[in-house]
Coordinates of C-alpha atoms and ligand atoms in Angstrom, one line a residue:
M124 CA 6.4 -98.2 -69.4
P125 CA 8.7 -96.2 -71.7
N126 CA 11.6 -94.5 -70.2
T127 CA 10.7 -90.9 -70.7
A128 CA 14.1 -89.6 -69.7
T129 CA 15.6 -91.5 -72.7
T130 CA 12.8 -90.8 -75.2
L131 CA 13.0 -87.1 -74.5
M132 CA 16.8 -87.3 -74.8
P133 CA 18.2 -85.2 -77.9
I134 CA 19.8 -87.5 -80.7
P135 CA 23.6 -86.4 -80.8
G136 CA 24.9 -85.0 -84.0
H137 CA 23.5 -82.5 -86.4
I138 CA 20.1 -82.8 -87.2
D139 CA 18.3 -80.9 -89.8
P140 CA 15.1 -79.2 -88.5
V141 CA 11.9 -80.9 -89.9
P142 CA 9.6 -78.2 -90.8
V143 CA 6.3 -78.7 -89.5
P144 CA 3.4 -77.5 -91.9
R145 CA 1.0 -75.0 -90.3
E146 CA -2.7 -75.9 -89.9
L147 CA -4.6 -74.1 -92.4
K148 CA -7.8 -72.7 -91.5
P149 CA -10.3 -72.2 -94.3
R150 CA -12.0 -68.8 -94.7
A151 CA -15.9 -68.4 -93.9
D152 CA -16.4 -69.6 -97.8
G153 CA -14.7 -72.6 -97.2
R154 CA -11.7 -71.7 -99.3
I155 CA -7.9 -71.7 -98.2
D156 CA -6.2 -68.2 -98.5
L157 CA -2.9 -68.9 -100.4
L158 CA -1.5 -65.5 -99.3
G159 CA 1.1 -65.6 -96.5
L160 CA 1.6 -69.4 -96.6
T161 CA 5.3 -70.4 -96.8
K162 CA 6.6 -72.5 -99.8
L163 CA 5.9 -75.6 -97.9
D164 CA 2.7 -74.7 -96.8
L165 CA 1.4 -73.9 -100.1
R166 CA 2.7 -77.1 -101.3
M167 CA 0.8 -79.1 -98.5
A168 CA -2.4 -77.1 -99.2
L169 CA -2.4 -78.6 -102.7
E170 CA -1.6 -82.1 -101.5
T171 CA -4.3 -81.9 -98.7
S172 CA -6.8 -81.1 -101.6
Q173 CA -5.7 -84.5 -103.4
L174 CA -3.0 -83.5 -105.8
E175 CA -0.1 -85.9 -106.3
P176 CA 2.9 -84.8 -104.4
K177 CA 4.7 -84.3 -107.7
Q178 CA 2.0 -82.3 -109.1
A179 CA 1.6 -80.3 -106.0
K180 CA 5.5 -79.4 -106.1
L181 CA 5.1 -78.2 -109.6
R182 CA 1.8 -76.3 -109.1
A183 CA 3.2 -74.8 -105.9
K184 CA 6.1 -73.3 -107.7
Q185 CA 3.9 -71.9 -110.4
L186 CA 1.5 -70.5 -108.1
W187 CA 4.3 -68.7 -106.0
H188 CA 5.7 -67.1 -109.2
W189 CA 2.2 -65.7 -110.1
I190 CA 1.2 -64.6 -106.6
Y191 CA 4.6 -63.2 -105.6
N192 CA 6.3 -62.2 -108.9
R193 CA 3.4 -61.2 -110.9
G194 CA 1.0 -59.9 -108.2
V195 CA -1.9 -61.9 -109.8
T196 CA -4.9 -62.8 -107.7
D197 CA -7.2 -64.4 -110.4
F198 CA -6.4 -68.0 -111.3
S199 CA -7.8 -67.7 -114.7
L200 CA -5.0 -65.2 -115.7
M201 CA -2.5 -68.0 -114.8
S202 CA -1.5 -68.8 -118.2
D203 CA 0.6 -71.7 -117.6
I204 CA -1.9 -73.6 -115.5
S205 CA -4.4 -75.5 -117.8
K206 CA -7.9 -74.3 -118.4
T207 CA -9.3 -77.4 -116.3
M208 CA -7.0 -76.6 -113.4
Q209 CA -7.9 -73.0 -113.2
P210 CA -11.5 -73.5 -111.9
W211 CA -10.3 -76.5 -109.7
L212 CA -8.0 -73.9 -107.8
E213 CA -10.8 -71.3 -107.8
Q214 CA -13.1 -73.7 -105.9
R215 CA -10.8 -74.3 -103.3
F216 CA -8.1 -71.4 -102.9
V217 CA -8.2 -67.5 -102.8
I218 CA -5.4 -65.1 -103.0
S219 CA -6.4 -62.1 -100.8
R220 CA -5.8 -58.7 -100.2
P221 CA -6.7 -56.9 -97.1
D222 CA -9.9 -54.7 -97.4
V223 CA -9.1 -51.0 -98.0
V224 CA -11.4 -48.8 -95.8
E225 CA -9.7 -45.6 -96.5
A226 CA -6.8 -44.5 -98.5
Q227 CA -5.5 -40.9 -97.9
V228 CA -2.6 -38.8 -99.4
S229 CA -0.7 -36.2 -97.6
T230 CA 0.5 -32.8 -99.1
D231 CA 4.0 -34.2 -98.9
G232 CA 3.2 -37.3 -100.7
T233 CA 3.0 -39.7 -98.0
R234 CA 0.0 -42.2 -98.3
K235 CA -1.8 -43.9 -95.6
W236 CA -4.1 -46.8 -95.8
L237 CA -6.5 -47.8 -93.3
L238 CA -7.2 -51.6 -94.0
R239 CA -9.7 -54.1 -92.3
S240 CA -9.2 -57.8 -91.7
D241 CA -12.0 -60.7 -92.2
D242 CA -12.8 -60.4 -88.7
A243 CA -13.3 -56.6 -88.8
Q244 CA -9.9 -55.6 -87.1
D245 CA -8.5 -52.4 -88.4
Y246 CA -4.9 -51.7 -89.0
E247 CA -2.8 -49.1 -91.2
M248 CA 0.2 -48.8 -93.5
V249 CA 2.0 -45.9 -94.7
F250 CA 4.2 -45.3 -97.8
I251 CA 6.8 -42.5 -97.7
P252 CA 8.2 -41.7 -101.1
D253 CA 11.7 -39.8 -101.1
A254 CA 14.0 -38.7 -104.1
D255 CA 16.1 -41.9 -103.8
R256 CA 13.8 -44.4 -102.3
G257 CA 10.2 -45.4 -101.1
T258 CA 9.7 -46.7 -97.6
L259 CA 6.6 -48.9 -96.8
C260 CA 5.9 -48.6 -93.1
V261 CA 4.1 -52.0 -92.2
S262 CA 2.2 -53.0 -89.1
S263 CA 2.5 -56.3 -87.2
Q264 CA -0.3 -56.0 -84.6
V265 CA -3.8 -54.5 -84.4
G266 CA -2.9 -52.1 -81.5
C267 CA -0.1 -52.9 -79.1
T268 CA 0.5 -54.4 -75.7
L269 CA 3.0 -52.1 -74.8
N270 CA 2.1 -48.8 -73.5
C271 CA 4.9 -46.3 -74.2
T272 CA 3.4 -43.2 -72.9
F273 CA 4.3 -41.0 -75.8
C274 CA 2.8 -43.5 -78.5
H275 CA -0.8 -43.3 -79.7
T276 CA -0.9 -46.8 -80.9
G277 CA -0.1 -48.0 -77.3
T278 CA -3.4 -46.2 -76.1
M279 CA -5.5 -48.7 -78.1
R280 CA -7.1 -51.3 -76.3
L281 CA -7.8 -53.8 -78.7
V282 CA -4.9 -56.1 -79.7
R283 CA -4.2 -58.8 -82.0
N284 CA -1.6 -60.3 -83.9
L285 CA -1.6 -59.8 -87.6
T286 CA -1.2 -62.9 -89.5
P287 CA 1.7 -63.6 -92.1
G288 CA -1.1 -63.3 -94.8
E289 CA -2.2 -59.8 -93.3
I290 CA 1.6 -58.7 -93.0
V291 CA 2.8 -59.7 -96.5
G292 CA -0.6 -58.6 -97.8
Q293 CA 0.4 -54.7 -96.7
V294 CA 3.6 -55.1 -99.1
M295 CA 1.3 -56.6 -101.9
L296 CA -1.3 -54.0 -101.6
A297 CA 1.2 -51.2 -101.7
R298 CA 2.8 -52.9 -104.9
D299 CA -0.8 -53.0 -106.6
A300 CA -1.4 -49.4 -105.6
L301 CA 2.2 -48.4 -107.0
G302 CA 1.7 -50.4 -110.1
E303 CA 4.9 -52.4 -109.6
W304 CA 4.2 -55.7 -111.1
P305 CA 6.0 -57.7 -112.2
S306 CA 8.5 -57.9 -109.4
Q307 CA 11.7 -56.2 -111.0
P308 CA 15.0 -55.5 -109.3
E309 CA 15.6 -52.0 -110.7
G310 CA 13.4 -48.8 -111.0
R311 CA 10.8 -49.6 -108.2
M312 CA 9.1 -47.2 -106.0
L313 CA 8.9 -49.3 -103.1
T314 CA 12.5 -50.0 -102.1
N315 CA 12.3 -50.4 -98.5
I316 CA 10.5 -51.9 -95.6
V317 CA 10.4 -50.7 -92.0
M318 CA 8.5 -52.7 -89.4
M319 CA 7.4 -49.7 -87.7
G320 CA 3.7 -49.3 -88.1
M321 CA 1.3 -50.6 -85.3
G322 CA 2.5 -53.0 -82.8
E323 CA 5.7 -54.7 -81.5
P324 CA 7.2 -56.9 -84.1
L325 CA 9.1 -59.2 -81.7
Y326 CA 5.8 -59.9 -79.8
N327 CA 4.5 -61.6 -83.0
F328 CA 7.8 -63.0 -84.1
D329 CA 6.6 -66.2 -85.9
N330 CA 4.2 -64.2 -88.2
V331 CA 6.6 -61.6 -88.9
R332 CA 9.6 -63.9 -89.7
D333 CA 7.2 -66.0 -92.2
A334 CA 5.8 -62.8 -93.6
L335 CA 9.6 -61.3 -94.1
K336 CA 10.9 -64.5 -95.4
I337 CA 8.2 -64.3 -98.3
V338 CA 9.1 -60.5 -98.9
M339 CA 12.7 -61.4 -99.1
D340 CA 12.3 -64.6 -101.4
G341 CA 14.0 -64.2 -104.4
D342 CA 11.4 -66.0 -106.5
G343 CA 8.9 -63.5 -105.5
L344 CA 8.7 -60.2 -104.1
G345 CA 12.8 -60.1 -103.8
L346 CA 13.4 -57.3 -101.3
S347 CA 17.0 -57.6 -100.0
R348 CA 17.2 -58.1 -96.0
R349 CA 19.7 -55.1 -96.2
R350 CA 16.5 -53.0 -97.1
I351 CA 14.1 -54.3 -94.3
T352 CA 14.4 -52.7 -90.9
L353 CA 13.0 -54.1 -87.6
S354 CA 12.1 -51.7 -85.1
T355 CA 11.7 -53.1 -81.4
S356 CA 10.9 -51.5 -78.1
G357 CA 13.4 -53.9 -76.5
V358 CA 12.0 -57.4 -76.3
V359 CA 15.7 -58.4 -75.4
P360 CA 15.0 -62.3 -75.2
M361 CA 13.8 -62.3 -79.1
M362 CA 16.6 -60.1 -80.5
A363 CA 19.0 -62.9 -81.2
R364 CA 16.5 -65.0 -82.9
A365 CA 15.5 -62.2 -85.2
G366 CA 19.1 -61.6 -85.9
E367 CA 19.5 -65.4 -86.7
E368 CA 16.2 -66.2 -88.4
I369 CA 15.6 -63.1 -90.4
A370 CA 18.9 -61.1 -90.2
V371 CA 17.3 -57.8 -91.1
N372 CA 18.5 -54.3 -90.0
L373 CA 17.7 -53.6 -86.5
A374 CA 16.3 -50.4 -84.8
V375 CA 15.7 -50.0 -81.2
S376 CA 13.4 -47.7 -79.8
L377 CA 15.8 -46.3 -76.8
H378 CA 14.3 -42.8 -76.0
G379 CA 15.7 -42.8 -72.4
V380 CA 19.2 -43.0 -71.0
T381 CA 18.6 -43.5 -67.4
K382 CA 16.2 -46.1 -65.7
E383 CA 13.8 -43.6 -64.4
V384 CA 13.0 -41.8 -67.7
R385 CA 13.0 -45.0 -69.9
D386 CA 10.9 -47.0 -67.2
E387 CA 8.4 -44.1 -67.8
L388 CA 8.3 -43.7 -71.6
V389 CA 9.0 -47.3 -72.7
P390 CA 7.6 -49.4 -69.7
I391 CA 9.1 -52.7 -71.1
N392 CA 12.3 -51.2 -69.5
R393 CA 11.1 -52.2 -66.4
K394 CA 11.5 -56.0 -67.4
Y395 CA 14.5 -55.4 -69.7
G396 CA 16.8 -52.6 -68.6
I397 CA 18.9 -50.4 -70.4
E398 CA 22.2 -52.4 -69.9
Q399 CA 20.4 -56.0 -70.9
L400 CA 19.1 -54.1 -74.1
L401 CA 22.4 -52.7 -75.2
Q402 CA 24.2 -55.9 -74.5
A403 CA 21.7 -57.8 -76.7
C404 CA 22.2 -55.1 -79.5
A405 CA 26.2 -55.6 -79.1
D406 CA 25.4 -59.4 -79.7
Y407 CA 23.0 -58.8 -82.6
P408 CA 24.4 -60.9 -85.4
G409 CA 25.6 -59.2 -88.6
A410 CA 25.7 -55.7 -87.0
N411 CA 29.0 -53.9 -88.2
N412 CA 30.1 -50.7 -89.3
A413 CA 28.4 -51.3 -92.7
R414 CA 25.1 -52.4 -91.2
R415 CA 24.8 -50.0 -88.3
I416 CA 22.1 -50.6 -85.5
T417 CA 19.6 -47.5 -85.5
F418 CA 18.7 -46.1 -82.1
E419 CA 15.4 -44.0 -82.0
Y420 CA 15.1 -41.4 -79.7
V421 CA 11.9 -39.2 -79.6
M422 CA 12.5 -35.6 -78.5
L423 CA 10.4 -34.7 -75.7
R424 CA 10.6 -31.4 -74.1
D425 CA 12.2 -31.2 -70.7
K426 CA 11.9 -35.1 -70.3
N427 CA 14.7 -36.5 -72.2
D428 CA 16.4 -34.0 -74.2
S429 CA 19.2 -32.2 -71.9
D430 CA 22.8 -31.9 -73.0
A431 CA 23.5 -34.4 -70.1
E432 CA 21.4 -37.0 -71.7
A433 CA 23.0 -36.7 -75.1
H434 CA 26.5 -37.2 -73.3
E435 CA 25.2 -40.1 -71.5
L436 CA 23.7 -41.4 -74.8
V437 CA 27.3 -41.2 -76.3
R438 CA 29.0 -42.6 -73.3
L439 CA 26.5 -45.8 -73.5
L440 CA 26.9 -46.3 -77.2
K441 CA 30.8 -46.1 -77.0
H442 CA 30.7 -48.4 -73.8
Y443 CA 29.2 -51.1 -75.6
D444 CA 31.3 -50.4 -78.7
L445 CA 27.9 -50.5 -80.7
P446 CA 28.2 -49.6 -84.4
A447 CA 25.3 -47.3 -84.1
K448 CA 23.4 -44.5 -85.7
V449 CA 21.0 -42.2 -83.8
N450 CA 17.6 -41.2 -85.3
L451 CA 16.0 -38.2 -83.3
I452 CA 12.5 -38.0 -84.0
P453 CA 10.5 -34.9 -83.2
F454 CA 7.5 -36.1 -81.0
N455 CA 4.6 -36.1 -83.2
P456 CA 1.8 -34.9 -80.8
W457 CA -1.7 -36.6 -80.6
P458 CA -4.9 -35.4 -78.8
G459 CA -4.5 -35.8 -75.2
A460 CA -0.7 -36.6 -75.3
P461 CA 0.9 -35.9 -72.1
Y462 CA 4.4 -34.5 -73.9
D463 CA 5.5 -31.5 -75.9
C464 CA 8.0 -31.8 -78.7
S465 CA 11.4 -30.4 -77.8
T466 CA 12.5 -27.1 -79.1
P467 CA 14.3 -26.9 -82.4
E468 CA 17.5 -25.4 -80.6
R469 CA 17.4 -28.0 -78.3
I470 CA 17.0 -30.7 -80.8
K471 CA 20.0 -29.2 -82.7
S472 CA 22.2 -29.0 -79.6
F473 CA 21.4 -32.7 -78.8
S474 CA 22.3 -33.8 -82.2
N475 CA 25.4 -31.6 -82.1
I476 CA 26.6 -33.5 -79.2
I477 CA 26.0 -36.8 -80.5
F478 CA 27.4 -36.0 -84.0
D479 CA 30.6 -34.4 -82.4
A480 CA 31.3 -37.8 -80.8
G481 CA 31.6 -39.3 -84.4
I482 CA 28.0 -40.7 -84.2
S483 CA 25.4 -39.9 -87.1
A484 CA 22.4 -38.2 -85.6
P485 CA 19.9 -37.0 -88.1
V486 CA 17.0 -35.3 -87.0
R487 CA 14.1 -37.1 -88.8
T488 CA 11.6 -34.9 -90.7
P489 CA 8.0 -35.7 -89.5
R490 CA 6.1 -37.1 -92.7
G491 CA 2.4 -37.2 -93.4
R492 CA 1.5 -35.2 -90.2
D493 CA -1.6 -33.8 -91.8
I494 CA -3.0 -37.3 -92.3
D495 CA -1.9 -38.7 -89.2
A496 CA 0.5 -41.0 -90.7
A497 CA 3.6 -39.8 -88.8
C498 CA 5.5 -42.1 -86.4
G499 CA 3.4 -42.9 -83.3
Q500 CA 0.2 -41.5 -84.5
L501 CA -1.2 -44.6 -85.9
K502 CA -4.4 -45.4 -84.4
T503 CA -7.4 -46.8 -86.4
A504 CA -10.6 -44.9 -87.4
S505 CA -12.7 -47.3 -85.5
E506 CA -11.0 -45.7 -82.4
K507 CA -11.2 -42.4 -83.6
Q508 CA -14.9 -43.1 -83.9
S509 CA -15.2 -43.9 -80.2
R510 CA -13.5 -40.8 -79.6
A511 CA -16.0 -38.9 -81.7
D512 CA -18.5 -40.8 -79.6
R513 CA -16.9 -39.7 -76.3
D514 CA -16.6 -36.1 -77.6
R515 CA -20.3 -36.3 -78.5
Q516 CA -21.2 -37.6 -75.0
T517 CA -19.1 -34.7 -73.4
E518 CA -21.1 -32.3 -75.3
E519 CA -24.4 -33.9 -74.5
K520 CA -23.3 -33.6 -70.7
L521 CA -22.2 -30.2 -71.2
A522 CA -25.5 -29.1 -72.8
A523 CA -27.5 -31.0 -69.9
I524 CA -25.7 -28.6 -67.3
G525 CA -26.7 -25.8 -69.5
Ligands
SAH399 N1 6.9 -51.1 -81.7 C1 7.9 -50.8 -82.3 C2 7.7 -50.4 -83.8 C3 6.8 -49.4 -84.0 S1 6.9 -47.8 -83.3 C4 8.9 -50.0 -81.4 O1 8.4 -49.3 -80.5 O2 10.1 -49.7 -81.9 C5 8.0 -47.1 -84.5 C6 8.8 -45.9 -83.8 O3 8.1 -44.8 -83.8 C7 9.3 -46.0 -82.4 O4 10.7 -45.7 -82.3 C8 8.4 -45.3 -81.5 O5 8.9 -45.1 -80.4 C9 8.2 -44.0 -82.4 N2 7.1 -43.2 -81.8 C10 6.1 -43.7 -81.4 N3 5.1 -42.6 -81.1 C11 5.7 -41.5 -81.5 C12 5.4 -40.1 -81.6 N4 4.3 -39.8 -81.1 N5 6.3 -39.2 -81.9 C13 7.5 -39.6 -82.6 N6 7.9 -40.9 -82.5 C14 6.9 -42.0 -82.1
SF4_400 FE1 4.0 -50.3 -78.9 FE2 6.0 -49.3 -80.3 FE3 4.0 -47.8 -79.5 FE4 5.6 -48.7 -77.7 S1 6.3 -47.3 -79.4 S2 3.3 -48.6 -77.6 S3 6.2 -50.6 -78.4 S4 4.1 -49.3 -81.1

């Protein structure tokens, strides 16, 4: 009998983590999708297809460059890969993009894409152009398991984690649409990424991390971690890992300063309260005055928008000595939402109190409202379809009553 206590004992001293390649699941056509694989997984995919390790290493490097630096999806365009090798790759592999169901452009230039996965799940991404930057708002899940009461995505029943390929695929698709290949450090339209689309990124941590590592890789997409922001509703136990393993900017959806209000608006607060959350922010690696934590605060009329609450917000941020900025988001309404947006005067007064305490508190201009692309409005067309169905049913019932 082996002594299990001993065999499980950790070996003392520094041990390099041994990366374990992910099990690769082929698509329905038998081919393996290379998009979203880590560098190691890409090499392993080639080795598993009987390429010698040395060959596999070289080919993986070439493929990585073609995929993420040049945006090429067609093996026959990879000029430094031999004409015999190209069809060999084609038979076994594919470099995918999410299917685009619909692409919309707002009057303010904001663009929204409705995307569909292989298993017919819909999710959305939004591109917001500004004078000095272009921000892609990326989804991490189809729907969201958290039910924040003011968020439309939170009302979706269907939830699935997006794969690393589906997450990085959004960035690839945006680059395709903006004509931004090959990757170059200067003059890009897509300069920033925010994980603020559908879903809670820290409930899909591994996939979000793997995808963002690809996005940040210098041989490929090459976006600096300083230009990437991850927004969480407050999954406290995962925040330290996010800081250590991805080290991107952190945004926290606060929205309330008392237990009562935040318990209602952001129900995860019942599990991880405000104090725990702010302590995790204070401990977030890499946060300092040059890289402040963003606190998002949605302005809801007579719910969380009093002067007293603004003062309490300041007190909390000072108490935890947080390098903070506050983003005030006017509530974006959706059909059936149980809240109204605060008045402009209220928002101004709230913002002034925070600003007077020396904390920046800009009011975010809603973008893409006309195409339902603004914060918290993301909910897919398939769901809208069912709403249309419901409306029709209501009409039928009313007609039956006469
Ligand atoms: N799940 C993550 C990231 C996605 S939500 C999170 O909650 O942080 C991105 C931001 O939009 C969050 O701050 C969220 O609270 C906010 N938001 C959601 N619904 C909104 C609405 N209807 N109006 C304004 N902001 C909203
Ligand atoms: Fe999920 Fe964020 Fe919406 Fe809350 S605000 S339901 S965490 S997407």
